[in-house]
Amino acid sequence: MSVAGLLWRGAATLAAPLLPLYLRSRAERGKEIAERLPERHGDGAARPPGPLFWFHAASVGETLSILPLLPVMLRGRPGLHVLVTTGTVTSATLLAQRLPADVAPRVLHRFVPLDVPAWARRFLDAWRPDAGAFVESELWPNLLAAAAERRIPMALVNGRMSVRSARRWGWLPALARQTLSRFDVVLAQSPGDAERLAALGGRPVSAPGNLKFAADPLPADPAALAAVRALTAGRPVWLAASTHPGEEAMIAAAHRILAPARPGLLTIIVPRHPERGPAVAAELGTASRRAAGAEPGPDATIHIADTLGELGLFYRLADAAVIGGSLVPHGGQNPLEPARLGCPILAGPHMHNFAEIVGALEAAGGIRRLAASPAALADAVDAVLSSPDYGRSMAGAAALVAAQQAELPERVAAALLPLLPAQDTEEGRVTVEA
């Protein structure tokens, strides 16, 4: 093990006595579920019989990206169950909401243990996965080391390595090489990600494509959609989707610029983290908040949609949408979500987390970029509201980009299923002594 790896293992072990306080603090702020905190220590296993494949998806984006993959994996291996670990409450909730009824009984969820060696060992010894995959850029050294000790085949799926992250890992080349060597299969999102992962890990990496291109459209409850459409009929509507702190004030300022020339204008803001709803409403001086029971009725001008899992509803409603996280240096949110639902896409300058996708959308004319200012935002929204043909052209081009690589889940599953043991040897992994 590298010196950096030993230091990380030692630091995590020394920090372990303090981490329960950290977890309880997060639970008090709604970042954890109090009764499920033992899972963060590696407890709470309930391994089903037969083969078990483990996916670790850090948060919402990673979790949603593997949803199209799960049915393919389950069809490809009779008797297979899938364990999905995540690190956020929102991702756990959305996973439960989005799993198809025929898939849900064979998919289990747990919160991932923190990267403490003893907790990682406890987790793996109880669950005994036959194979596993980390999604995108989750590279936890102690969890991966524990999996390697138990000879659990591992993959990196939809692997992402930004230029900035590659530069940081480059400061610890031995740790980077050691960590990436734990993966038997590395599947990158793009050729650029593959090149950076290969350089850090010293091994070939394939780039079959980005699973975010293969996701299903975000769902919407038909009754809720019909009700909101009836309330907003005839009004120009634009959406700020998955916003982050610092963006809502800019959006409200753009609304004030647009409103005099747009009678009935409705601006809908969906915070990335719904628990921010009350603070956002207080900042903007609006009482129209969906989680508090308000609807975007005729008296609402700025409506805060601070509920979970309803973004698909508002993309279907809006005449245009600006992507949250792009007006502040966060890196943006997934622009393919509005693309699949025919909603014209606007985005600020900070979309580096989705550079490949944004590049494809820009080349096709499926997205409009803008400066991070209320005036630029108002100008972009006004351009779409003023010309429905322009908006439809953008949406059509974006939909074609979003439809690319529809067969990618099958290709990824074909690379992952061979990591499982032959069907006549499925006894689960044995416990390794600490």
mmCIF file with all atom_site columns, C-alpha atoms in Angstrom, residues 55-58 61-63 65-66 133-138 155-160 211:
data_model
loop_
_atom_site.group_PDB
_atom_site.id
_atom_site.type_symbol
_atom_site.label_atom_id
_atom_site.label_alt_id
_atom_site.label_comp_id
_atom_site.label_asym_id
_atom_site.label_entity_id
_atom_site.label_seq_id
_atom_site.pdbx_PDB_ins_code
_atom_site.Cartn_x
_atom_site.Cartn_y
_atom_site.Cartn_z
_atom_site.occupancy
_atom_site.B_iso_or_equiv
_atom_site.pdbx_formal_charge
_atom_site.auth_seq_id
_atom_site.auth_comp_id
_atom_site.auth_asym_id
_atom_site.auth_atom_id
_atom_site.pdbx_PDB_model_num
ATOM 1  C CA . PHE A 1 55  ? -23.573 -0.544 -7.021  1.00 0.00 ? 55  PHE A CA 1
ATOM 2  C CA . HIS A 1 56  ? -22.347 2.489  -5.126  1.00 0.00 ? 56  HIS A CA 1
ATOM 3  C CA . ALA A 1 57  ? -23.846 5.736  -6.445  1.00 0.00 ? 57  ALA A CA 1
ATOM 4  C CA . ALA A 1 58  ? -22.913 8.795  -4.385  1.00 0.00 ? 58  ALA A CA 1
ATOM 5  C CA . GLY A 1 61  ? -27.107 12.165 -10.505 1.00 0.00 ? 61  GLY A CA 1
ATOM 6  C CA . GLU A 1 62  ? -25.191 8.911  -10.117 1.00 0.00 ? 62  GLU A CA 1
ATOM 7  C CA . THR A 1 63  ? -28.274 7.069  -8.835  1.00 0.00 ? 63  THR A CA 1
ATOM 8  C CA . SER A 1 65  ? -27.783 7.310  -14.237 1.00 0.00 ? 65  SER A CA 1
ATOM 9  C CA . ILE A 1 66  ? -27.866 3.610  -13.283 1.00 0.00 ? 66  ILE A CA 1
ATOM 10 C CA . ALA A 1 133 ? -19.286 -1.158 -9.274  1.00 0.00 ? 133 ALA A CA 1
ATOM 11 C CA . PHE A 1 134 ? -18.622 2.390  -8.195  1.00 0.00 ? 134 PHE A CA 1
ATOM 12 C CA . VAL A 1 135 ? -20.401 5.025  -10.288 1.00 0.00 ? 135 VAL A CA 1
ATOM 13 C CA . GLU A 1 136 ? -18.696 8.074  -11.832 1.00 0.00 ? 136 GLU A CA 1
ATOM 14 C CA . SER A 1 137 ? -16.053 9.552  -9.519  1.00 0.00 ? 137 SER A CA 1
ATOM 15 C CA . GLU A 1 138 ? -16.547 7.821  -6.164  1.00 0.00 ? 138 GLU A CA 1
ATOM 16 C CA . ALA A 1 155 ? -15.775 -1.978 -11.856 1.00 0.00 ? 155 ALA A CA 1
ATOM 17 C CA . LEU A 1 156 ? -15.847 1.771  -12.315 1.00 0.00 ? 156 LEU A CA 1
ATOM 18 C CA . VAL A 1 157 ? -19.000 2.582  -14.288 1.00 0.00 ? 157 VAL A CA 1
ATOM 19 C CA . ASN A 1 158 ? -19.688 5.829  -16.136 1.00 0.00 ? 158 ASN A CA 1
ATOM 20 C CA . GLY A 1 159 ? -16.273 6.891  -14.878 1.00 0.00 ? 159 GLY A CA 1
ATOM 21 C CA . ARG A 1 160 ? -15.657 10.601 -14.701 1.00 0.00 ? 160 ARG A CA 1
ATOM 22 C CA . LEU A 1 211 ? -25.261 6.492  -19.108 1.00 0.00 ? 211 LEU A CA 1
#
